[in-house]
Tab-separated table of C-alpha atoms (C1' of nucleotides) in Angstrom:
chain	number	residue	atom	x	y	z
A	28	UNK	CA	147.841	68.175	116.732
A	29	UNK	CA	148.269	66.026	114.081
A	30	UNK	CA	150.249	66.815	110.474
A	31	UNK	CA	147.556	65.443	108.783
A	32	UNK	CA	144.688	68.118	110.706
A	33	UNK	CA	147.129	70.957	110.185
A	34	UNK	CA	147.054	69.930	106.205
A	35	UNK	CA	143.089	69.631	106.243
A	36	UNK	CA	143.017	73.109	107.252
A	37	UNK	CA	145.217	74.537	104.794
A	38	UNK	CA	143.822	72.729	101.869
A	39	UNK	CA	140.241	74.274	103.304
A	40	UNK	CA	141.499	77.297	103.214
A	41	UNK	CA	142.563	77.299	99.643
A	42	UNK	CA	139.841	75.732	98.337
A	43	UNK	CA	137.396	77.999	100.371
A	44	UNK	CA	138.965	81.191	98.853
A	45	UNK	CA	138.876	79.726	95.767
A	46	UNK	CA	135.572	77.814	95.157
A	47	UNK	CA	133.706	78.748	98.220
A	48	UNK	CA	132.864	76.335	101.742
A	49	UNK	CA	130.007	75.362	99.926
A	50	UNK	CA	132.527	74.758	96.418
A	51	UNK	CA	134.521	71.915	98.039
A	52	UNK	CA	133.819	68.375	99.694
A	53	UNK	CA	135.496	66.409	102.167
A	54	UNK	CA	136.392	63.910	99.110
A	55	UNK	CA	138.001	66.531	97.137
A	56	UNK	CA	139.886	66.785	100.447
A	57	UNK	CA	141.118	63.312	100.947
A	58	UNK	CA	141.909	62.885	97.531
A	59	UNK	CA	144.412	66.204	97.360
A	60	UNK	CA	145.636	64.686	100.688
A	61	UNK	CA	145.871	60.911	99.904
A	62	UNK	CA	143.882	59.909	102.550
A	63	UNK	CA	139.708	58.529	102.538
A	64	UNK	CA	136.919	60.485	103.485
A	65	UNK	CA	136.316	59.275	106.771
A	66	UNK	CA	139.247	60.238	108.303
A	67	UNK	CA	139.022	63.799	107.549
A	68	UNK	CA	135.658	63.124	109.973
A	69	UNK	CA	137.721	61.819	112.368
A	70	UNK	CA	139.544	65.121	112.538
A	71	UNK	CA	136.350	67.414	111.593
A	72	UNK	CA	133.190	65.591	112.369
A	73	UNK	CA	131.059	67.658	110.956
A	74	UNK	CA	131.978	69.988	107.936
A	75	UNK	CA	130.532	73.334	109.919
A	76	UNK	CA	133.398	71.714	112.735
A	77	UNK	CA	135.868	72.617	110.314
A	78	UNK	CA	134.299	75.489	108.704
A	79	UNK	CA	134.472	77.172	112.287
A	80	UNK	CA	138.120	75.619	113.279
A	81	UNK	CA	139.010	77.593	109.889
A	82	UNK	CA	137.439	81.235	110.852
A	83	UNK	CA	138.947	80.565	114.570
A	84	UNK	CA	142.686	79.860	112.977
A	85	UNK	CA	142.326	82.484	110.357
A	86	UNK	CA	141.073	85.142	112.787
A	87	UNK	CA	144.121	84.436	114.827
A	88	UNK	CA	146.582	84.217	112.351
A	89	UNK	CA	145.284	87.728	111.087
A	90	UNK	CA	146.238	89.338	114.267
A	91	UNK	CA	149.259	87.785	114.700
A	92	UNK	CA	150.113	89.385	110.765
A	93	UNK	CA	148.287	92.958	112.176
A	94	UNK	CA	150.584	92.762	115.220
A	95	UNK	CA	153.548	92.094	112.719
A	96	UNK	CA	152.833	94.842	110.306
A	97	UNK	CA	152.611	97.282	113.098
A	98	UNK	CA	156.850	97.048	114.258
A	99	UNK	CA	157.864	95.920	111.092
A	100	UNK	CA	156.419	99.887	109.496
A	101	UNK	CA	156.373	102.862	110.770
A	102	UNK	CA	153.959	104.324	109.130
A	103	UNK	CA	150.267	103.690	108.943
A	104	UNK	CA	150.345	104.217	105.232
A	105	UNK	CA	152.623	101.876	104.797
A	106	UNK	CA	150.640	99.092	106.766
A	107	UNK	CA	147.817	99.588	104.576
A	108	UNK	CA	149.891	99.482	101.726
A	109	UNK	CA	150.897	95.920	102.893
A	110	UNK	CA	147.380	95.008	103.909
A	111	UNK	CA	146.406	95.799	99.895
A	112	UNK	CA	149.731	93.650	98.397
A	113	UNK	CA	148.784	90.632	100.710
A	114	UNK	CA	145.565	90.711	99.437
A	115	UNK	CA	146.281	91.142	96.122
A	116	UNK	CA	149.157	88.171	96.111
A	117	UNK	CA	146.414	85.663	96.481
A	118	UNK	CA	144.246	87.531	93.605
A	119	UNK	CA	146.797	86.172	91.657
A	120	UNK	CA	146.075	82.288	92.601
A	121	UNK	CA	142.265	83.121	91.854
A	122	UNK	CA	141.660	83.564	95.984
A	123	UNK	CA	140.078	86.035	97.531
A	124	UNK	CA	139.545	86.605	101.291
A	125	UNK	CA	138.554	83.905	103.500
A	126	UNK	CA	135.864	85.513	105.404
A	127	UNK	CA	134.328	87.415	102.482
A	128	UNK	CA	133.294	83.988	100.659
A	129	UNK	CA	132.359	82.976	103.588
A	130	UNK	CA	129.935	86.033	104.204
A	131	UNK	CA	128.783	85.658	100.721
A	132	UNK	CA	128.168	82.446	101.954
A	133	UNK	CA	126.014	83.762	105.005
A	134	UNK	CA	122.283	81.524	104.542
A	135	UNK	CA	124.161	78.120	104.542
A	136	UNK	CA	126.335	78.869	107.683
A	137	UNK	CA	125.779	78.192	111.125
A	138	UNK	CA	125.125	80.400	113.661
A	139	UNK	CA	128.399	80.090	115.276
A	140	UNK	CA	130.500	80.158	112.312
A	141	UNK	CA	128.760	83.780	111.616
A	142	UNK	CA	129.207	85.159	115.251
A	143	UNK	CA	133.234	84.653	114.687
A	144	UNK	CA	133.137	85.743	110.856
A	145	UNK	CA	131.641	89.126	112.686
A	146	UNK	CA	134.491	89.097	115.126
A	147	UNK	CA	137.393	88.647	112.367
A	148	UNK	CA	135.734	91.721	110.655
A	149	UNK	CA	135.247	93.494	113.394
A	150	UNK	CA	139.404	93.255	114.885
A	151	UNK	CA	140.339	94.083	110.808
A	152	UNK	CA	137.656	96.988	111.366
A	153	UNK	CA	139.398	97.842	114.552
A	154	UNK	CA	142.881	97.451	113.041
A	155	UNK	CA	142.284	99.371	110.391
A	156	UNK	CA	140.911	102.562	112.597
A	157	UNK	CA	144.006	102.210	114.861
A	158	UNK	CA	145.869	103.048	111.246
A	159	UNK	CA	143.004	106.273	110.187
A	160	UNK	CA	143.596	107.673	113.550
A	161	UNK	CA	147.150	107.550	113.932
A	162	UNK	CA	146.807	109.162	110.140
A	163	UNK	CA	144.229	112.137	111.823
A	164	UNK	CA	140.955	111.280	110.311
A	165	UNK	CA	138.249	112.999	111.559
A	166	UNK	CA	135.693	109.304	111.460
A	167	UNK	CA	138.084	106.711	111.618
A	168	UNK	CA	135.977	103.498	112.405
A	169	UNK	CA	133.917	105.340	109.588
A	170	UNK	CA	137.144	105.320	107.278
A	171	UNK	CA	138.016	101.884	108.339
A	172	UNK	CA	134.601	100.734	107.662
A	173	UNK	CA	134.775	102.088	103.709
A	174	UNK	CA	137.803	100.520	103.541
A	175	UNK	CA	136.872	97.134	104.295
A	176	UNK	CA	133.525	97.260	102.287
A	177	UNK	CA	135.692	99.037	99.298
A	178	UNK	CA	138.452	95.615	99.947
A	179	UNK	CA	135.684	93.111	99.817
A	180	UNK	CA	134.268	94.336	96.925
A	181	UNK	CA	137.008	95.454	94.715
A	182	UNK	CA	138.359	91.583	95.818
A	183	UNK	CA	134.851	90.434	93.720
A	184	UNK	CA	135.767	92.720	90.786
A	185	UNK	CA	139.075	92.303	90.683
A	186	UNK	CA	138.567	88.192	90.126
A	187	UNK	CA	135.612	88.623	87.751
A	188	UNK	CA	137.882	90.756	85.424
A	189	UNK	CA	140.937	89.303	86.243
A	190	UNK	CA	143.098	92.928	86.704
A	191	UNK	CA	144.246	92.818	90.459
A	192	UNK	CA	144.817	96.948	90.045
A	193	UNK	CA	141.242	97.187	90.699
A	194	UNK	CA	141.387	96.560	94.716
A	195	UNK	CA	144.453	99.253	94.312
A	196	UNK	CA	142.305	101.664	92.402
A	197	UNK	CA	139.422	101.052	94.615
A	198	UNK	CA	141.250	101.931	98.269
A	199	UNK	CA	144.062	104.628	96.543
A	200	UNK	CA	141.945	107.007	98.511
A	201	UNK	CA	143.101	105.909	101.562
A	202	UNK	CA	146.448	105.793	101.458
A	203	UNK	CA	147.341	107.954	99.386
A	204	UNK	CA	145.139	112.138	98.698
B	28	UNK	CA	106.876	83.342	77.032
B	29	UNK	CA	104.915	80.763	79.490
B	30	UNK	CA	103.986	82.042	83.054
B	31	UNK	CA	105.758	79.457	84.312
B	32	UNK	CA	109.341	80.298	82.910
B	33	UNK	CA	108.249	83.773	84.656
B	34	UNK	CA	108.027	82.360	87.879
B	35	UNK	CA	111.189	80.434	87.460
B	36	UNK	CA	113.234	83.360	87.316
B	37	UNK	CA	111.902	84.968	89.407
B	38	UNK	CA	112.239	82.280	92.008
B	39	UNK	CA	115.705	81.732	90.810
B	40	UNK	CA	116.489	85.590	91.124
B	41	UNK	CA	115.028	85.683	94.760
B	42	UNK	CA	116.983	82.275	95.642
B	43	UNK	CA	120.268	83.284	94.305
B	44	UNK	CA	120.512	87.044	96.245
B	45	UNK	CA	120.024	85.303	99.335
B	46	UNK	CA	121.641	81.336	99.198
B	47	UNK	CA	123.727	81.785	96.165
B	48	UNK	CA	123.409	80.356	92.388
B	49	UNK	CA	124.672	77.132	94.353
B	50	UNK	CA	122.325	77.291	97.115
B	51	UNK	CA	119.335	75.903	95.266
B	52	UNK	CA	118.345	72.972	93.394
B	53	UNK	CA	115.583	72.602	90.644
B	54	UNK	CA	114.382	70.265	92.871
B	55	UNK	CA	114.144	73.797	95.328
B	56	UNK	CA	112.361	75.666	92.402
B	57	UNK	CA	110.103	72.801	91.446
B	58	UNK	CA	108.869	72.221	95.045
B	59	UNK	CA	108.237	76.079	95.527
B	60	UNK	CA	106.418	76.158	91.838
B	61	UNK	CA	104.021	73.393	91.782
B	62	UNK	CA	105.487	71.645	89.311
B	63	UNK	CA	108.251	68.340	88.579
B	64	UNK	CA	111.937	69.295	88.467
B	65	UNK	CA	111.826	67.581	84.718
B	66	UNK	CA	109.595	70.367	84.084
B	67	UNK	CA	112.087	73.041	85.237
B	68	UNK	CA	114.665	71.268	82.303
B	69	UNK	CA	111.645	72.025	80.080
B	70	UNK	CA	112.141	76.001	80.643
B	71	UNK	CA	116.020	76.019	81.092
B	72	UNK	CA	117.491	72.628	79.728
B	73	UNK	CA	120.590	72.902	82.361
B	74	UNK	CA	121.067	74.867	84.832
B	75	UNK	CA	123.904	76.977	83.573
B	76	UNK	CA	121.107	77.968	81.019
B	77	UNK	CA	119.126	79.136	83.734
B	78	UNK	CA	122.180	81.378	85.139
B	79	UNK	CA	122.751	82.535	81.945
B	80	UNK	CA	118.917	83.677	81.247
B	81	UNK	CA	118.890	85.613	84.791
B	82	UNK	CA	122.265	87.500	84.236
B	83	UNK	CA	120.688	88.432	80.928
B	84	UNK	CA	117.564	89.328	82.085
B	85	UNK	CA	119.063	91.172	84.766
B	86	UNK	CA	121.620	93.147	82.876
B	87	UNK	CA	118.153	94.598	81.093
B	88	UNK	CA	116.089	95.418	83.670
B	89	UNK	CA	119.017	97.058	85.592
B	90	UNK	CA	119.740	99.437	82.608
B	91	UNK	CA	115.582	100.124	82.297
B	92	UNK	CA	115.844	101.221	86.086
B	93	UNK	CA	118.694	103.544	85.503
B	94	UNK	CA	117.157	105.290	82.745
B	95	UNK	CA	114.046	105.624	84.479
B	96	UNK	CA	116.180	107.099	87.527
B	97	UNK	CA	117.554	109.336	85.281
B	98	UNK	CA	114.284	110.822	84.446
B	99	UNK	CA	112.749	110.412	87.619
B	100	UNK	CA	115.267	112.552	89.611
B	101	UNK	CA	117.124	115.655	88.536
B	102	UNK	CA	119.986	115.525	90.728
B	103	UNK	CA	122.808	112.809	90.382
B	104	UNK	CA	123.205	112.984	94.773
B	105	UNK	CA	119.062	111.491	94.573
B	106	UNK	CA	119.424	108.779	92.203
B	107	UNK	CA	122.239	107.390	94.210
B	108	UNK	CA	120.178	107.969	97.239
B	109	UNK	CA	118.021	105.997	95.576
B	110	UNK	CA	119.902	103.126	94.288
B	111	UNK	CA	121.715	102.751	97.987
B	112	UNK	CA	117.999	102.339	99.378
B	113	UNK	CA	117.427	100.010	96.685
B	114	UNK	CA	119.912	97.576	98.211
B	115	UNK	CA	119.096	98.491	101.579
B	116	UNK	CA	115.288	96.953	100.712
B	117	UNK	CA	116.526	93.887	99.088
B	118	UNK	CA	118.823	93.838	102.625
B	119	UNK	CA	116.008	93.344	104.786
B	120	UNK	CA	114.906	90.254	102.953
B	121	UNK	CA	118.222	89.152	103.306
B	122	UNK	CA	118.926	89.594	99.844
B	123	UNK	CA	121.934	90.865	98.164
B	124	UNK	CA	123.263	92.196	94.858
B	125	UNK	CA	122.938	89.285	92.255
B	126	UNK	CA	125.647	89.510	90.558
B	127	UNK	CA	127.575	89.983	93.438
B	128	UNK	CA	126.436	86.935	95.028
B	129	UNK	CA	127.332	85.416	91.380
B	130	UNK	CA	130.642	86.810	91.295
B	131	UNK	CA	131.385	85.565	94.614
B	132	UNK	CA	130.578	81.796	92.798
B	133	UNK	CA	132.720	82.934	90.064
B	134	UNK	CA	134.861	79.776	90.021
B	135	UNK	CA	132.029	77.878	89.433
B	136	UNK	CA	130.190	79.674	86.483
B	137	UNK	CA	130.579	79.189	83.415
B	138	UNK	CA	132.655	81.940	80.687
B	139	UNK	CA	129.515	82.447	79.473
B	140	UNK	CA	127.952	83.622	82.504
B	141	UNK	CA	131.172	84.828	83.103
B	142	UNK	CA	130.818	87.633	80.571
B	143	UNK	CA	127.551	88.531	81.250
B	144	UNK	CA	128.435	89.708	84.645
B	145	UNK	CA	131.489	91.338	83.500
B	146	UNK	CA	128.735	93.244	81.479
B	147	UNK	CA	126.803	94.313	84.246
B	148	UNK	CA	129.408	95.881	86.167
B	149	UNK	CA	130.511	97.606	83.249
B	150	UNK	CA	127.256	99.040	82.807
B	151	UNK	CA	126.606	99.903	86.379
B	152	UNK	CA	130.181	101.358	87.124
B	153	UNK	CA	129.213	103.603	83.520
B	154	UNK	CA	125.862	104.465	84.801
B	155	UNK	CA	127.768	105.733	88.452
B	156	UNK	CA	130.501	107.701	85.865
B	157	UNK	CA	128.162	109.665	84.454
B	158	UNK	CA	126.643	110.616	87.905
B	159	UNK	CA	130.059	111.329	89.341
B	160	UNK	CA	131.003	113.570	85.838
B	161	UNK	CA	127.636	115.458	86.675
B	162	UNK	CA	128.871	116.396	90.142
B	163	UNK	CA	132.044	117.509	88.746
B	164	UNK	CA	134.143	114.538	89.776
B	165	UNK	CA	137.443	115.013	88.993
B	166	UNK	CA	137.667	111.657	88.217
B	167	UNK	CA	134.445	109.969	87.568
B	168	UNK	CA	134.983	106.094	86.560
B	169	UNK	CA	137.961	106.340	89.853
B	170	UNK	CA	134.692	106.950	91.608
B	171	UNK	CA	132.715	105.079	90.273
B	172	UNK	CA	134.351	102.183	90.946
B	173	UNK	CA	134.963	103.226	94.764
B	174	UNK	CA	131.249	103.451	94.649
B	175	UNK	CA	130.572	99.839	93.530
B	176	UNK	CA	133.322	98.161	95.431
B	177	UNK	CA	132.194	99.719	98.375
B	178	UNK	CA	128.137	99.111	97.704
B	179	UNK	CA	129.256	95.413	97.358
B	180	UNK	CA	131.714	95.124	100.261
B	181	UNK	CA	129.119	96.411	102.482
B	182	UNK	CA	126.379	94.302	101.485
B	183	UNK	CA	127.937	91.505	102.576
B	184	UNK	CA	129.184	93.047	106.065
B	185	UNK	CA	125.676	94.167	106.057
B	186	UNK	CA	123.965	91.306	106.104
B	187	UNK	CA	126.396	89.581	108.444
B	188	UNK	CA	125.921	92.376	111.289
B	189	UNK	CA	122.181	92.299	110.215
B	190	UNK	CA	122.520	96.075	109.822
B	191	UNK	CA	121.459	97.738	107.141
B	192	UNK	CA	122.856	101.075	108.109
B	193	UNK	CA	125.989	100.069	107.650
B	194	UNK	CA	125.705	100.189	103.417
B	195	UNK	CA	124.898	103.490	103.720
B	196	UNK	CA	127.813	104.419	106.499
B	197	UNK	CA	130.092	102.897	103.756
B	198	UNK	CA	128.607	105.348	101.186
B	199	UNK	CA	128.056	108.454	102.576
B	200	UNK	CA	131.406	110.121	101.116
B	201	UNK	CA	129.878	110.089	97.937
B	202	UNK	CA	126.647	111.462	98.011
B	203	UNK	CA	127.443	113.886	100.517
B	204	UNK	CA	130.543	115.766	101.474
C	28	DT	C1'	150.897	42.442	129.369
C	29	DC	C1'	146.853	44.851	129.173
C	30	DT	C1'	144.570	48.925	128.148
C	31	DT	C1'	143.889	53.081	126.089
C	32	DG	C1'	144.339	56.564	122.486
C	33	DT	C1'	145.482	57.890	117.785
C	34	DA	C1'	144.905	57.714	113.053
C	35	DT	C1'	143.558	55.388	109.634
C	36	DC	C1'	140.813	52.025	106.892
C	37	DT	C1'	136.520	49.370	104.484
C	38	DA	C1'	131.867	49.276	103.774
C	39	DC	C1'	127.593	51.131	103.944
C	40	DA	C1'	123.425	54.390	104.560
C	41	DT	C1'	120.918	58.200	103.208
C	42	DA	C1'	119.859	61.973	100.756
C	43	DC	C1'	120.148	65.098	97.068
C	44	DA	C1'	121.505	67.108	92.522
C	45	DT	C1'	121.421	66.998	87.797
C	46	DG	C1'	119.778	65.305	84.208
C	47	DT	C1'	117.585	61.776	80.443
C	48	DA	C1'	113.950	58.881	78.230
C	49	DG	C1'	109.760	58.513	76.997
C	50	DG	C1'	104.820	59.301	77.607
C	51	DT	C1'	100.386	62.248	77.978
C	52	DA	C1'	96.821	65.801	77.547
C	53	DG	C1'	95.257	69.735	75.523
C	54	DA	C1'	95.685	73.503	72.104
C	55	DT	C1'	96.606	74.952	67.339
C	56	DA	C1'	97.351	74.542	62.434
C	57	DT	C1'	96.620	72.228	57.848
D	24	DA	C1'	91.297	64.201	61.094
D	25	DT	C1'	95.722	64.429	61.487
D	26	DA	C1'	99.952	66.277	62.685
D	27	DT	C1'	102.529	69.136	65.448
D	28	DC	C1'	103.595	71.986	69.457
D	29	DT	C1'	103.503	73.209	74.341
D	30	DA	C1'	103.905	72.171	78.880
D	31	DC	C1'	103.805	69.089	81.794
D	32	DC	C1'	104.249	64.256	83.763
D	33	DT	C1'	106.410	59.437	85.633
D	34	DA	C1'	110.303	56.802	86.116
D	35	DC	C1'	114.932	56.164	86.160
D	36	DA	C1'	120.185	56.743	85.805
D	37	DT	C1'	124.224	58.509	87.602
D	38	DG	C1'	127.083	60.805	90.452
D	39	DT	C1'	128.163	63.231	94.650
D	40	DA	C1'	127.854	64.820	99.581
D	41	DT	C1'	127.658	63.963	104.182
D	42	DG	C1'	128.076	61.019	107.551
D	43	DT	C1'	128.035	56.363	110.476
D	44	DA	C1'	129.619	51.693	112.064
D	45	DG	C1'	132.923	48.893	113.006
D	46	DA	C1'	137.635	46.950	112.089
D	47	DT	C1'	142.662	47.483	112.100
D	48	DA	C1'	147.539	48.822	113.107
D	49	DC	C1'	150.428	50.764	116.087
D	50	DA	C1'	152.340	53.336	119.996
D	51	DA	C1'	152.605	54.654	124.796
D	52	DG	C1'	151.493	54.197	129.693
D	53	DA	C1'	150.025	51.510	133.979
DNA sequence: TCTTGTATCTACATACATGTAGGTAGATAT
DNA sequence: ATATCTACCTACATGTATGTAGATACAAGA
């Protein structure tokens, strides 16, 4: 795999948490890179080709950081406590999660691009009811399921208003009382 | 007011909640209408115009549908019964919150536009404080905003399982135990 | 050396989005 | 009757998005 493919992807991904898939063209991304707009085709013929290469990386990558977070703290609390920083880090830069734009997104995807934005939710709904269970919750896919929804949409508030404490005041529930 | 600048709204509304404010064209409106796009400048001379009116409008008759709420039911638990079936309605058409579909675009609107939304939230997470202080909340704008993060969040997971039970799974703390 | 693959390019095709300029037909007001 | 207003029209300008066709440069393998 190419340097060049690896930087396409990246740049998506910014620009897709940013602005949206729909916010961004394949010129903006050969101009950022310094290349023309036909040879990001040649690496992603189609834009939903690269829209799904995305979700498929970022829904892998996500694992691999669950995995991580699950030796590197002991305690559930403080996994979810990580979860919240991380995305509140790229609040910061004006991004918000990947798959959420993308699922605000939903009419102007492709079928196959929503089947794996409904499996990265569902391993981060998963995840997150490993974490409620180990913690005793009586529901936990129903706790992990508030929490997502809560993340999602605290992400949207957050940006609109421009105070990242909002996703932390929306999920102190959970981790903490 | 003109019929017609009616019927663009309303188009616009319905268009928005399910592609986005950037998933339509005037060309889109004109086509469904009757009428020229050049007319469509007529009613709303640029488009941001047109976002602008619809937030507005919005903001109103959300605010005339809590009030009325508030008189139609007597308890606080039924009103936000009813605005979670509300949603759930809207869901079925494949249509989400507007303003959460807008503030998902939020790079891409205007300040303007910007505010207006800002606005809306405000009032709606105000509106869900007061219910919360009725139920003796210890702390009703905390809920309040778990209540709209999580309404949001779960619209869009919603519509991406195509399961509409799954707003009110993310909900049920609050108007119940 | 010849062939194949990789990564890029130039040039073009097609469609759409957003708007502007200027005209028209009918209603209303003076 | 004349002037103005409302709501629409045709025609066009400009820019952008997505994508295709075909050429080029270069490296590696047979």
């Amino acid at each position: 795999m190419s340097d060049t493919r690896t930087r396409i992807l990246d740049l998506a991904n910014q620009l897709t948490q940013s602005r949206g898939f729909n916010g961004f063209s394949y010129l903006d991304l050969a101009a950022e890179i310094g290349i023309k707009n036909s040879s990001i085709h040649y690496h992603f013929k189609a834009k939903s080709d690269l829209a799904l290469a995305m979700v498929e990386q970022h829904r892998k990558t996500t694992a691999d950081s669950f995995a991580q977070l699950d030796h590197q703290f002991a305690r559930p609390q403080d996994r979810l406590t990580a979860v919240i920083q991380h995305f509140q880090a790229d609040l910061r830069d004006g991004k918000i999660c990947l798959c959420g734009m993308m699922a605000a997104e939903f009419q102007s995807i492709s079928v196959d691009v929503r089947r794996e934005l409904a499996l990265y939710f569902r391993g981060f709904q998963d995840w997150l009811s490993k974490q409620f269970s180990e913690l005793g919750h009586q529901n936990p896919p129903r706790a992990a399921l508030q929490f997502l929804s809560a993340l999602e949409g605290s992400l949207l508030l957050a940006r609109l208003q421009g105070d990242v404490t909002i996703v932390s005041q929306a999920l102190d529930g959970f981790v903490n009382g």
